[in-house]
């Protein structure tokens, strides 16, 4: 049996949700991650320091006994966000702000339309040292869903990084070779997170032999050539790419629906699935950088000092988990075998 011990990782892109759901999601992440960047797309969204602090307290209260897990809070940018909101956020310990183009994804109706209007806010973020986290997809109806990430790079991303060279920008959950190339060719102030599903799967896994709603997330899975490009950049060990699960829980009935929600609830297996991918790529020596170093270094926070161990030993992800509300939820990779296990 093979095993690997790495510095305890962090999850640089995560959806905890709120209320009862925290009883499920916080322990699931705290089981293996030391910190997580908590996405602000609640209903209503986390648009200011006060809401972020209150949300942080609710997350801390849901930690398992003795857990040192630390949530890192983010602000949801809207057309009403002011430079004062950024100053207040920085002061209260918020580390980043998330740009969702309006309508791009789950709970983003209140997000930004007319991204240039936010340039004064980006300017203040650059000054305050708050990171800009970007959901990089355009939302125009006439643009094909499979082209929306590339189109966002061409229309917005190139301009944003050129206008704010000192602003740290994370291109979240990248899904295409175009995004990987863009990040690779950008300055050291531009990095990207990559999810387990975009490394493990391509659009065939969502559409061949029937629609598989539990593999539906946004940005949507792309063709295999893009998946291969993502696998190549993580295997390269480049410090511009780091772990962000985008674990995004939705109740079973909301996923298995005529209009199913986007999001894969991967917290139960994400770290193990990343290990599986790096193993398949013969790049297990690059897992620690991706999972535990690159993100902390980019955010400018200390690396964790504890370790955890994974062994090559197979187990099966449960078909369903029961939420504190009594509702069922289907975790990502449900009923499938994972090759690596957390000790
Ligand atoms: C996320 C969610 O459900 O909040 N869904 C998803 O498919 N990734 C939102 C997001 O990160 O786009
Ligand atoms: Zn997300």
mmCIF file of C-alpha atoms and ligand atoms in Angstrom:
data_model
loop_
_atom_site.group_PDB
_atom_site.id
_atom_site.type_symbol
_atom_site.label_atom_id
_atom_site.label_comp_id
_atom_site.label_asym_id
_atom_site.label_seq_id
_atom_site.Cartn_x
_atom_site.Cartn_y
_atom_site.Cartn_z
ATOM 1 C CA UNK A 1 0.000 0.000 0.000
ATOM 2 C CA UNK A 2 1.308 3.423 -0.971
ATOM 3 C CA UNK A 3 0.933 6.415 1.275
ATOM 4 C CA UNK A 4 1.682 10.104 1.220
ATOM 5 C CA UNK A 5 2.002 12.626 4.045
ATOM 6 C CA UNK A 6 1.499 16.285 3.177
ATOM 7 C CA UNK A 7 1.163 19.590 4.988
ATOM 8 C CA UNK A 8 -2.512 20.029 5.900
ATOM 9 C CA UNK A 9 -4.216 21.563 2.844
ATOM 10 C CA UNK A 10 -6.598 24.512 2.490
ATOM 11 C CA UNK A 11 -9.619 24.818 0.198
ATOM 12 C CA UNK A 12 -9.395 28.089 -1.736
ATOM 13 C CA UNK A 13 -12.966 27.985 -3.120
ATOM 14 C CA UNK A 14 -15.886 26.595 -1.162
ATOM 15 C CA UNK A 15 -19.648 26.996 -0.629
ATOM 16 C CA UNK A 16 -20.809 26.257 2.918
ATOM 17 C CA UNK A 17 -24.333 27.681 2.538
ATOM 18 C CA UNK A 18 -26.018 28.729 5.791
ATOM 19 C CA UNK A 19 -28.397 27.725 8.581
ATOM 20 C CA UNK A 20 -28.932 23.994 9.173
ATOM 21 C CA UNK A 21 -26.731 23.111 6.231
ATOM 22 C CA UNK A 22 -23.638 24.281 8.162
ATOM 23 C CA UNK A 23 -24.053 21.230 10.414
ATOM 24 C CA UNK A 24 -23.253 19.088 7.384
ATOM 25 C CA UNK A 25 -20.834 21.214 5.377
ATOM 26 C CA UNK A 26 -18.506 22.641 8.035
ATOM 27 C CA UNK A 27 -17.468 19.254 9.548
ATOM 28 C CA UNK A 28 -17.128 17.747 6.041
ATOM 29 C CA UNK A 29 -14.557 20.386 5.106
ATOM 30 C CA UNK A 30 -12.888 20.625 8.523
ATOM 31 C CA UNK A 31 -12.148 16.864 8.373
ATOM 32 C CA UNK A 32 -9.148 17.574 6.121
ATOM 33 C CA UNK A 33 -8.780 21.280 5.377
ATOM 34 C CA UNK A 34 -7.259 23.786 7.774
ATOM 35 C CA UNK A 35 -8.752 26.889 6.130
ATOM 36 C CA UNK A 36 -11.211 27.642 3.358
ATOM 37 C CA UNK A 37 -12.152 30.631 1.248
ATOM 38 C CA UNK A 38 -15.883 30.863 1.900
ATOM 39 C CA UNK A 39 -17.947 31.967 -1.079
ATOM 40 C CA UNK A 40 -20.438 34.774 -0.386
ATOM 41 C CA UNK A 41 -23.340 33.729 -2.658
ATOM 42 C CA UNK A 42 -25.898 33.306 0.106
ATOM 43 C CA UNK A 43 -29.478 34.511 -0.248
ATOM 44 C CA UNK A 44 -29.197 37.451 0.343
ATOM 45 C CA UNK A 45 -25.476 37.670 -0.566
ATOM 46 C CA UNK A 46 -22.668 38.664 1.805
ATOM 47 C CA UNK A 47 -22.172 42.215 0.553
ATOM 48 C CA UNK A 48 -20.477 43.945 3.473
ATOM 49 C CA UNK A 49 -18.140 43.480 6.433
ATOM 50 C CA UNK A 50 -20.964 43.207 8.927
ATOM 51 C CA UNK A 51 -22.661 40.354 7.070
ATOM 52 C CA UNK A 52 -19.301 38.624 6.585
ATOM 53 C CA UNK A 53 -18.510 38.786 10.314
ATOM 54 C CA UNK A 54 -21.926 37.446 11.271
ATOM 55 C CA UNK A 55 -21.600 34.620 8.716
ATOM 56 C CA UNK A 56 -18.128 33.805 10.021
ATOM 57 C CA UNK A 57 -19.509 33.454 13.556
ATOM 58 C CA UNK A 58 -22.173 31.014 12.342
ATOM 59 C CA UNK A 59 -19.510 28.927 10.594
ATOM 60 C CA UNK A 60 -17.261 28.909 13.665
ATOM 61 C CA UNK A 61 -20.212 27.766 15.779
ATOM 62 C CA UNK A 62 -20.710 24.778 13.442
ATOM 63 C CA UNK A 63 -17.145 23.482 13.807
ATOM 64 C CA UNK A 64 -16.734 20.050 15.365
ATOM 65 C CA UNK A 65 -15.491 20.110 18.958
ATOM 66 C CA UNK A 66 -11.782 20.895 19.151
ATOM 67 C CA UNK A 67 -11.500 21.835 15.477
ATOM 68 C CA UNK A 68 -9.126 24.686 14.657
ATOM 69 C CA UNK A 69 -10.643 25.132 11.196
ATOM 70 C CA UNK A 70 -10.490 28.768 10.045
ATOM 71 C CA UNK A 71 -12.976 30.247 7.556
ATOM 72 C CA UNK A 72 -11.544 33.024 5.375
ATOM 73 C CA UNK A 73 -14.327 35.397 4.431
ATOM 74 C CA UNK A 74 -15.150 37.057 1.125
ATOM 75 C CA UNK A 75 -17.418 39.844 -0.067
ATOM 76 C CA UNK A 76 -19.937 39.543 -2.905
ATOM 77 C CA UNK A 77 -19.443 42.435 -5.341
ATOM 78 C CA UNK A 78 -22.538 44.165 -6.700
ATOM 79 C CA UNK A 79 -23.065 47.376 -8.657
ATOM 80 C CA UNK A 80 -23.741 49.004 -5.285
ATOM 81 C CA UNK A 81 -20.397 48.041 -3.713
ATOM 82 C CA UNK A 82 -18.484 51.159 -2.644
ATOM 83 C CA UNK A 83 -14.811 51.820 -1.946
ATOM 84 C CA UNK A 84 -15.822 52.287 1.711
ATOM 85 C CA UNK A 85 -17.220 48.719 1.704
ATOM 86 C CA UNK A 86 -13.759 47.541 0.642
ATOM 87 C CA UNK A 87 -11.998 49.549 3.360
ATOM 88 C CA UNK A 88 -14.408 48.231 6.010
ATOM 89 C CA UNK A 89 -14.053 44.681 4.715
ATOM 90 C CA UNK A 90 -10.275 44.800 4.903
ATOM 91 C CA UNK A 91 -10.446 46.148 8.448
ATOM 92 C CA UNK A 92 -12.772 43.379 9.568
ATOM 93 C CA UNK A 93 -10.466 40.643 8.242
ATOM 94 C CA UNK A 94 -12.205 39.848 4.943
ATOM 95 C CA UNK A 95 -9.497 38.626 2.553
ATOM 96 C CA UNK A 96 -11.083 38.818 -0.891
ATOM 97 C CA UNK A 97 -14.073 39.902 -2.954
ATOM 98 C CA UNK A 98 -15.859 37.782 -5.533
ATOM 99 C CA UNK A 99 -16.915 39.003 -8.936
ATOM 100 C CA UNK A 100 -19.890 37.121 -10.353
ATOM 101 C CA UNK A 101 -21.194 38.420 -13.657
ATOM 102 C CA UNK A 102 -24.966 38.784 -13.108
ATOM 103 C CA UNK A 103 -26.766 35.530 -13.808
ATOM 104 C CA UNK A 104 -23.576 33.494 -14.259
ATOM 105 C CA UNK A 105 -24.367 30.908 -11.606
ATOM 106 C CA UNK A 106 -26.291 29.871 -8.487
ATOM 107 C CA UNK A 107 -27.554 32.902 -6.506
ATOM 108 C CA UNK A 108 -25.836 35.466 -8.705
ATOM 109 C CA UNK A 109 -28.892 37.435 -9.809
ATOM 110 C CA UNK A 110 -27.806 40.422 -7.689
ATOM 111 C CA UNK A 111 -24.274 40.399 -9.068
ATOM 112 C CA UNK A 112 -22.462 42.714 -11.415
ATOM 113 C CA UNK A 113 -23.584 43.995 -14.776
ATOM 114 C CA UNK A 114 -21.183 46.340 -16.548
ATOM 115 C CA UNK A 115 -17.910 45.207 -15.020
ATOM 116 C CA UNK A 116 -16.077 48.448 -15.896
ATOM 117 C CA UNK A 117 -18.342 50.291 -13.454
ATOM 118 C CA UNK A 118 -16.515 48.466 -10.693
ATOM 119 C CA UNK A 119 -13.065 49.779 -11.608
ATOM 120 C CA UNK A 120 -12.957 52.258 -8.676
ATOM 121 C CA UNK A 121 -13.730 49.319 -6.380
ATOM 122 C CA UNK A 122 -10.928 47.235 -7.949
ATOM 123 C CA UNK A 123 -8.631 50.226 -7.490
ATOM 124 C CA UNK A 124 -9.417 50.281 -3.766
ATOM 125 C CA UNK A 125 -8.964 46.502 -3.523
ATOM 126 C CA UNK A 126 -5.565 46.856 -5.130
ATOM 127 C CA UNK A 127 -4.683 49.557 -2.578
ATOM 128 C CA UNK A 128 -6.007 47.576 0.402
ATOM 129 C CA UNK A 129 -4.505 44.269 -0.699
ATOM 130 C CA UNK A 130 -7.849 42.485 -1.036
ATOM 131 C CA UNK A 131 -7.794 39.720 -3.647
ATOM 132 C CA UNK A 132 -10.217 39.712 -6.575
ATOM 133 C CA UNK A 133 -11.811 36.292 -7.137
ATOM 134 C CA UNK A 134 -13.432 35.963 -10.527
ATOM 135 C CA UNK A 135 -16.165 33.703 -11.848
ATOM 136 C CA UNK A 136 -14.927 34.052 -15.412
ATOM 137 C CA UNK A 137 -17.888 33.471 -17.680
ATOM 138 C CA UNK A 138 -19.843 35.904 -19.813
ATOM 139 C CA UNK A 139 -23.604 35.665 -19.546
ATOM 140 C CA UNK A 140 -24.891 36.991 -22.893
ATOM 141 C CA UNK A 141 -27.599 34.687 -24.184
ATOM 142 C CA UNK A 142 -26.129 34.419 -27.650
ATOM 143 C CA UNK A 143 -22.773 33.086 -26.418
ATOM 144 C CA UNK A 144 -22.577 29.299 -26.357
ATOM 145 C CA UNK A 145 -22.210 27.956 -22.818
ATOM 146 C CA UNK A 146 -19.046 26.048 -23.775
ATOM 147 C CA UNK A 147 -17.407 29.275 -25.021
ATOM 148 C CA UNK A 148 -18.298 31.518 -22.099
ATOM 149 C CA UNK A 149 -15.006 31.215 -20.247
ATOM 150 C CA UNK A 150 -12.833 32.003 -23.252
ATOM 151 C CA UNK A 151 -15.114 34.899 -24.162
ATOM 152 C CA UNK A 152 -14.743 36.297 -20.626
ATOM 153 C CA UNK A 153 -10.961 36.265 -20.952
ATOM 154 C CA UNK A 154 -11.120 38.144 -24.247
ATOM 155 C CA UNK A 155 -13.760 40.667 -23.160
ATOM 156 C CA UNK A 156 -12.840 41.322 -19.515
ATOM 157 C CA UNK A 157 -10.009 39.399 -17.910
ATOM 158 C CA UNK A 158 -7.260 40.769 -20.159
ATOM 159 C CA UNK A 159 -8.473 44.303 -19.464
ATOM 160 C CA UNK A 160 -8.800 43.857 -15.702
ATOM 161 C CA UNK A 161 -5.312 42.452 -15.202
ATOM 162 C CA UNK A 162 -3.815 45.112 -17.493
ATOM 163 C CA UNK A 163 -5.604 47.946 -15.661
ATOM 164 C CA UNK A 164 -4.676 46.677 -12.166
ATOM 165 C CA UNK A 165 -1.220 45.122 -12.353
ATOM 166 C CA UNK A 166 -0.809 45.046 -8.557
ATOM 167 C CA UNK A 167 -4.226 43.503 -7.878
ATOM 168 C CA UNK A 168 -4.050 39.807 -7.058
ATOM 169 C CA UNK A 169 -6.588 38.016 -9.210
ATOM 170 C CA UNK A 170 -7.736 34.417 -8.832
ATOM 171 C CA UNK A 171 -9.413 33.007 -11.921
ATOM 172 C CA UNK A 172 -11.750 30.616 -10.117
ATOM 173 C CA UNK A 173 -12.506 27.037 -11.140
ATOM 174 C CA UNK A 174 -10.919 27.219 -14.580
ATOM 175 C CA UNK A 175 -12.174 24.708 -17.117
ATOM 176 C CA UNK A 176 -10.393 25.362 -20.412
ATOM 177 C CA UNK A 177 -6.950 25.297 -21.999
ATOM 178 C CA UNK A 178 -7.612 28.965 -22.838
ATOM 179 C CA UNK A 179 -7.849 29.852 -19.148
ATOM 180 C CA UNK A 180 -4.815 27.733 -18.258
ATOM 181 C CA UNK A 181 -2.788 29.446 -21.009
ATOM 182 C CA UNK A 182 -4.016 32.867 -19.917
ATOM 183 C CA UNK A 183 -2.951 32.250 -16.315
ATOM 184 C CA UNK A 184 0.399 30.767 -17.347
ATOM 185 C CA UNK A 185 1.198 33.775 -19.514
ATOM 186 C CA UNK A 186 0.067 36.366 -16.927
ATOM 187 C CA UNK A 187 2.138 37.968 -14.193
ATOM 188 C CA UNK A 188 2.658 36.409 -10.771
ATOM 189 C CA UNK A 189 -0.369 38.364 -9.538
ATOM 190 C CA UNK A 190 -2.698 36.067 -11.500
ATOM 191 C CA UNK A 191 -3.456 32.517 -10.394
ATOM 192 C CA UNK A 192 -6.260 29.961 -10.695
ATOM 193 C CA UNK A 193 -8.131 27.356 -8.706
ATOM 194 C CA UNK A 194 -9.046 23.993 -10.234
ATOM 195 C CA UNK A 195 -11.798 21.671 -8.980
ATOM 196 C CA UNK A 196 -11.642 17.882 -8.700
ATOM 197 C CA UNK A 197 -14.499 17.454 -11.180
ATOM 198 C CA UNK A 198 -12.755 19.415 -13.934
ATOM 199 C CA UNK A 199 -9.635 17.275 -13.518
ATOM 200 C CA UNK A 200 -11.508 13.962 -13.326
ATOM 201 C CA UNK A 201 -14.313 14.445 -15.834
ATOM 202 C CA UNK A 202 -15.246 15.924 -19.166
ATOM 203 C CA UNK A 203 -18.608 16.657 -20.752
ATOM 204 C CA UNK A 204 -19.068 13.034 -21.837
ATOM 205 C CA UNK A 205 -19.323 12.187 -18.147
ATOM 206 C CA UNK A 206 -22.292 14.513 -17.932
ATOM 207 C CA UNK A 207 -24.106 13.739 -21.196
ATOM 208 C CA UNK A 208 -23.285 10.297 -22.603
ATOM 209 C CA UNK A 209 -25.767 7.551 -21.751
ATOM 210 C CA UNK A 210 -28.165 9.959 -20.074
ATOM 211 C CA UNK A 211 -27.996 13.333 -18.348
ATOM 212 C CA UNK A 212 -26.070 13.079 -15.089
ATOM 213 C CA UNK A 213 -27.214 16.016 -12.982
ATOM 214 C CA UNK A 214 -24.718 15.382 -10.197
ATOM 215 C CA UNK A 215 -21.884 16.118 -12.624
ATOM 216 C CA UNK A 216 -23.481 19.415 -13.630
ATOM 217 C CA UNK A 217 -21.686 22.451 -12.302
ATOM 218 C CA UNK A 218 -20.705 25.883 -13.547
ATOM 219 C CA UNK A 219 -18.568 26.530 -15.397
ATOM 220 C CA UNK A 220 -19.883 23.425 -17.149
ATOM 221 C CA UNK A 221 -17.580 20.460 -17.854
ATOM 222 C CA UNK A 222 -15.780 20.906 -21.157
ATOM 223 C CA UNK A 223 -14.424 18.569 -23.838
ATOM 224 C CA UNK A 224 -11.645 16.158 -23.040
ATOM 225 C CA UNK A 225 -8.880 18.261 -24.638
ATOM 226 C CA UNK A 226 -9.575 20.960 -22.030
ATOM 227 C CA UNK A 227 -9.598 18.410 -19.219
ATOM 228 C CA UNK A 228 -6.213 17.165 -20.446
ATOM 229 C CA UNK A 229 -4.842 20.724 -20.472
ATOM 230 C CA UNK A 230 -5.880 21.199 -16.827
ATOM 231 C CA UNK A 231 -4.296 17.877 -15.865
ATOM 232 C CA UNK A 232 -1.112 18.946 -17.583
ATOM 233 C CA UNK A 233 -0.794 22.235 -15.695
ATOM 234 C CA UNK A 234 -1.351 20.661 -12.292
ATOM 235 C CA UNK A 235 1.164 17.907 -13.082
ATOM 236 C CA UNK A 236 3.669 20.610 -14.084
ATOM 237 C CA UNK A 237 3.773 21.777 -10.466
ATOM 238 C CA UNK A 238 3.303 25.426 -11.481
ATOM 239 C CA UNK A 239 2.665 27.570 -8.408
ATOM 240 C CA UNK A 240 -0.026 29.504 -10.326
ATOM 241 C CA UNK A 241 -2.554 26.726 -9.794
ATOM 242 C CA UNK A 242 -4.032 25.602 -6.513
ATOM 243 C CA UNK A 243 -6.766 23.599 -4.875
ATOM 244 C CA UNK A 244 -10.297 25.007 -4.807
ATOM 245 C CA UNK A 245 -12.937 22.304 -4.576
ATOM 246 C CA UNK A 246 -15.932 24.526 -5.381
ATOM 247 C CA UNK A 247 -17.840 22.051 -3.239
ATOM 248 C CA UNK A 248 -21.388 23.366 -3.694
ATOM 249 C CA UNK A 249 -24.188 21.455 -1.970
ATOM 250 C CA UNK A 250 -27.738 21.305 -3.267
ATOM 251 C CA UNK A 251 -30.550 19.041 -2.021
ATOM 252 C CA UNK A 252 -31.155 15.924 -4.126
ATOM 253 C CA UNK A 253 -34.539 17.169 -5.363
ATOM 254 C CA UNK A 254 -32.963 20.413 -6.571
ATOM 255 C CA UNK A 255 -30.308 18.549 -8.595
ATOM 256 C CA UNK A 256 -32.573 15.789 -9.917
ATOM 257 C CA UNK A 257 -35.023 18.227 -11.394
ATOM 258 C CA UNK A 258 -36.350 19.362 -14.766
ATOM 259 C CA UNK A 259 -34.267 22.507 -14.152
ATOM 260 C CA UNK A 260 -31.462 21.104 -12.016
ATOM 261 C CA UNK A 261 -29.094 23.319 -10.016
ATOM 262 C CA UNK A 262 -25.397 23.684 -10.807
ATOM 263 C CA UNK A 263 -22.896 22.486 -8.209
ATOM 264 C CA UNK A 264 -21.107 19.327 -7.075
ATOM 265 C CA UNK A 265 -20.962 18.614 -3.342
ATOM 266 C CA UNK A 266 -17.444 17.223 -3.254
ATOM 267 C CA UNK A 267 -16.345 17.896 0.351
ATOM 268 C CA UNK A 268 -16.657 14.210 1.254
ATOM 269 C CA UNK A 269 -14.112 13.073 -1.298
ATOM 270 C CA UNK A 270 -12.390 16.059 -2.919
ATOM 271 C CA UNK A 271 -8.957 15.729 -1.336
ATOM 272 C CA UNK A 272 -8.888 11.984 -2.014
ATOM 273 C CA UNK A 273 -9.962 12.574 -5.634
ATOM 274 C CA UNK A 274 -7.193 15.120 -6.172
ATOM 275 C CA UNK A 275 -4.736 12.505 -4.837
ATOM 276 C CA UNK A 276 -6.201 10.020 -7.300
ATOM 277 C CA UNK A 277 -5.692 12.431 -10.201
ATOM 278 C CA UNK A 278 -2.103 13.262 -9.238
ATOM 279 C CA UNK A 279 -1.437 9.531 -8.836
ATOM 280 C CA UNK A 280 -2.863 8.819 -12.312
ATOM 281 C CA UNK A 281 -0.590 11.566 -13.637
ATOM 282 C CA UNK A 282 2.410 10.048 -11.868
ATOM 283 C CA UNK A 283 2.774 13.401 -10.121
ATOM 284 C CA UNK A 284 2.020 12.649 -6.468
ATOM 285 C CA UNK A 285 5.111 14.667 -5.567
ATOM 286 C CA UNK A 286 3.253 17.758 -6.867
ATOM 287 C CA UNK A 287 0.131 17.244 -4.739
ATOM 288 C CA UNK A 288 1.457 19.050 -1.669
ATOM 289 C CA UNK A 289 2.360 22.200 -3.596
ATOM 290 C CA UNK A 290 -1.066 22.317 -5.239
ATOM 291 C CA UNK A 291 -3.051 21.468 -2.102
ATOM 292 C CA UNK A 292 -1.047 23.091 0.676
ATOM 293 C CA UNK A 293 1.516 25.669 -0.514
ATOM 294 C CA UNK A 294 0.588 27.562 -3.679
ATOM 295 C CA UNK A 295 -2.685 28.985 -2.359
ATOM 296 C CA UNK A 296 -1.279 30.119 0.983
ATOM 297 C CA UNK A 297 1.705 31.713 -0.758
ATOM 298 C CA UNK A 298 -0.520 33.523 -3.262
ATOM 299 C CA UNK A 299 -2.875 34.813 -0.552
ATOM 300 C CA UNK A 300 0.132 35.840 1.550
ATOM 301 C CA UNK A 301 -0.823 33.788 4.609
ATOM 302 C CA UNK A 302 1.445 31.351 6.463
ATOM 303 C CA UNK A 303 1.575 27.761 5.281
ATOM 304 C CA UNK A 304 -0.013 25.291 7.684
ATOM 305 C CA UNK A 305 2.330 23.536 10.072
ATOM 306 C CA UNK A 306 0.429 20.294 10.691
ATOM 307 C CA UNK A 307 0.308 17.305 8.328
ATOM 308 C CA UNK A 308 -2.125 14.638 7.181
ATOM 309 C CA UNK A 309 -1.667 11.260 5.550
ATOM 310 C CA UNK A 310 -3.460 9.641 2.623
ATOM 311 C CA UNK A 311 -3.159 5.939 1.790
ATOM 312 C CA UNK A 312 -3.869 4.167 -1.458
ATOM 313 C CA UNK A 313 -6.836 2.170 -0.290
ATOM 314 C CA UNK A 314 -10.199 2.132 -2.004
ATOM 315 C CA UNK A 315 -13.573 3.104 -0.538
ATOM 316 C CA UNK A 316 -16.982 3.953 -1.943
ATOM 317 C CA UNK A 317 -18.593 7.392 -1.620
ATOM 318 C CA UNK A 318 -22.066 7.073 -0.004
ATOM 319 C CA UNK A 319 -25.062 7.206 -2.358
ATOM 320 C CA UNK A 320 -26.717 9.846 -0.247
ATOM 321 C CA UNK A 321 -26.265 11.868 2.928
ATOM 322 C CA UNK A 322 -29.061 13.171 5.115
ATOM 323 C CA UNK A 323 -28.987 16.878 5.836
ATOM 324 C CA UNK A 324 -29.812 18.271 9.282
ATOM 325 C CA UNK A 325 -33.112 19.409 7.711
ATOM 326 C CA UNK A 326 -33.938 15.756 6.968
ATOM 327 C CA UNK A 327 -33.543 16.271 3.213
ATOM 328 C CA UNK A 328 -31.351 13.966 1.160
ATOM 329 C CA UNK A 329 -28.289 15.169 -0.701
ATOM 330 C CA UNK A 330 -26.224 13.211 -3.215
ATOM 331 C CA UNK A 331 -22.493 13.822 -2.785
ATOM 332 C CA UNK A 332 -20.178 14.135 -5.771
ATOM 333 C CA UNK A 333 -18.911 10.717 -6.977
ATOM 334 C CA UNK A 334 -21.752 8.977 -5.088
ATOM 335 C CA UNK A 335 -21.582 5.194 -5.286
ATOM 336 C CA UNK A 336 -18.200 5.335 -7.030
ATOM 337 C CA UNK A 337 -14.886 3.986 -5.848
ATOM 338 C CA UNK A 338 -12.146 6.385 -4.757
ATOM 339 C CA UNK A 339 -8.584 5.008 -4.788
ATOM 340 C CA UNK A 340 -7.175 7.110 -1.974
ATOM 341 C CA UNK A 341 -8.286 7.422 1.617
ATOM 342 C CA UNK A 342 -7.616 9.868 4.426
ATOM 343 C CA UNK A 343 -5.988 8.221 7.459
HETATM 344 C C1 LIG B 1 -21.945 27.161 -7.266
HETATM 345 C C2 LIG B 1 -23.081 27.158 -6.245
HETATM 346 O O1 LIG B 1 -23.900 26.232 -6.282
HETATM 347 O O2 LIG B 1 -23.119 28.049 -5.407
HETATM 348 N N1 LIG B 1 -22.276 26.261 -8.314
HETATM 349 C C3 LIG B 1 -21.427 25.687 -9.184
HETATM 350 O O3 LIG B 1 -21.882 25.009 -10.110
HETATM 351 N N2 LIG B 1 -20.130 25.817 -9.057
HETATM 352 C C4 LIG B 1 -21.698 28.533 -7.741
HETATM 353 C C5 LIG B 1 -20.400 28.704 -8.483
HETATM 354 O O4 LIG B 1 -19.319 28.572 -7.939
HETATM 355 O O5 LIG B 1 -20.471 29.015 -9.679
HETATM 356 ZN ZN1 LIG B 2 -18.094 28.235 -6.554
#
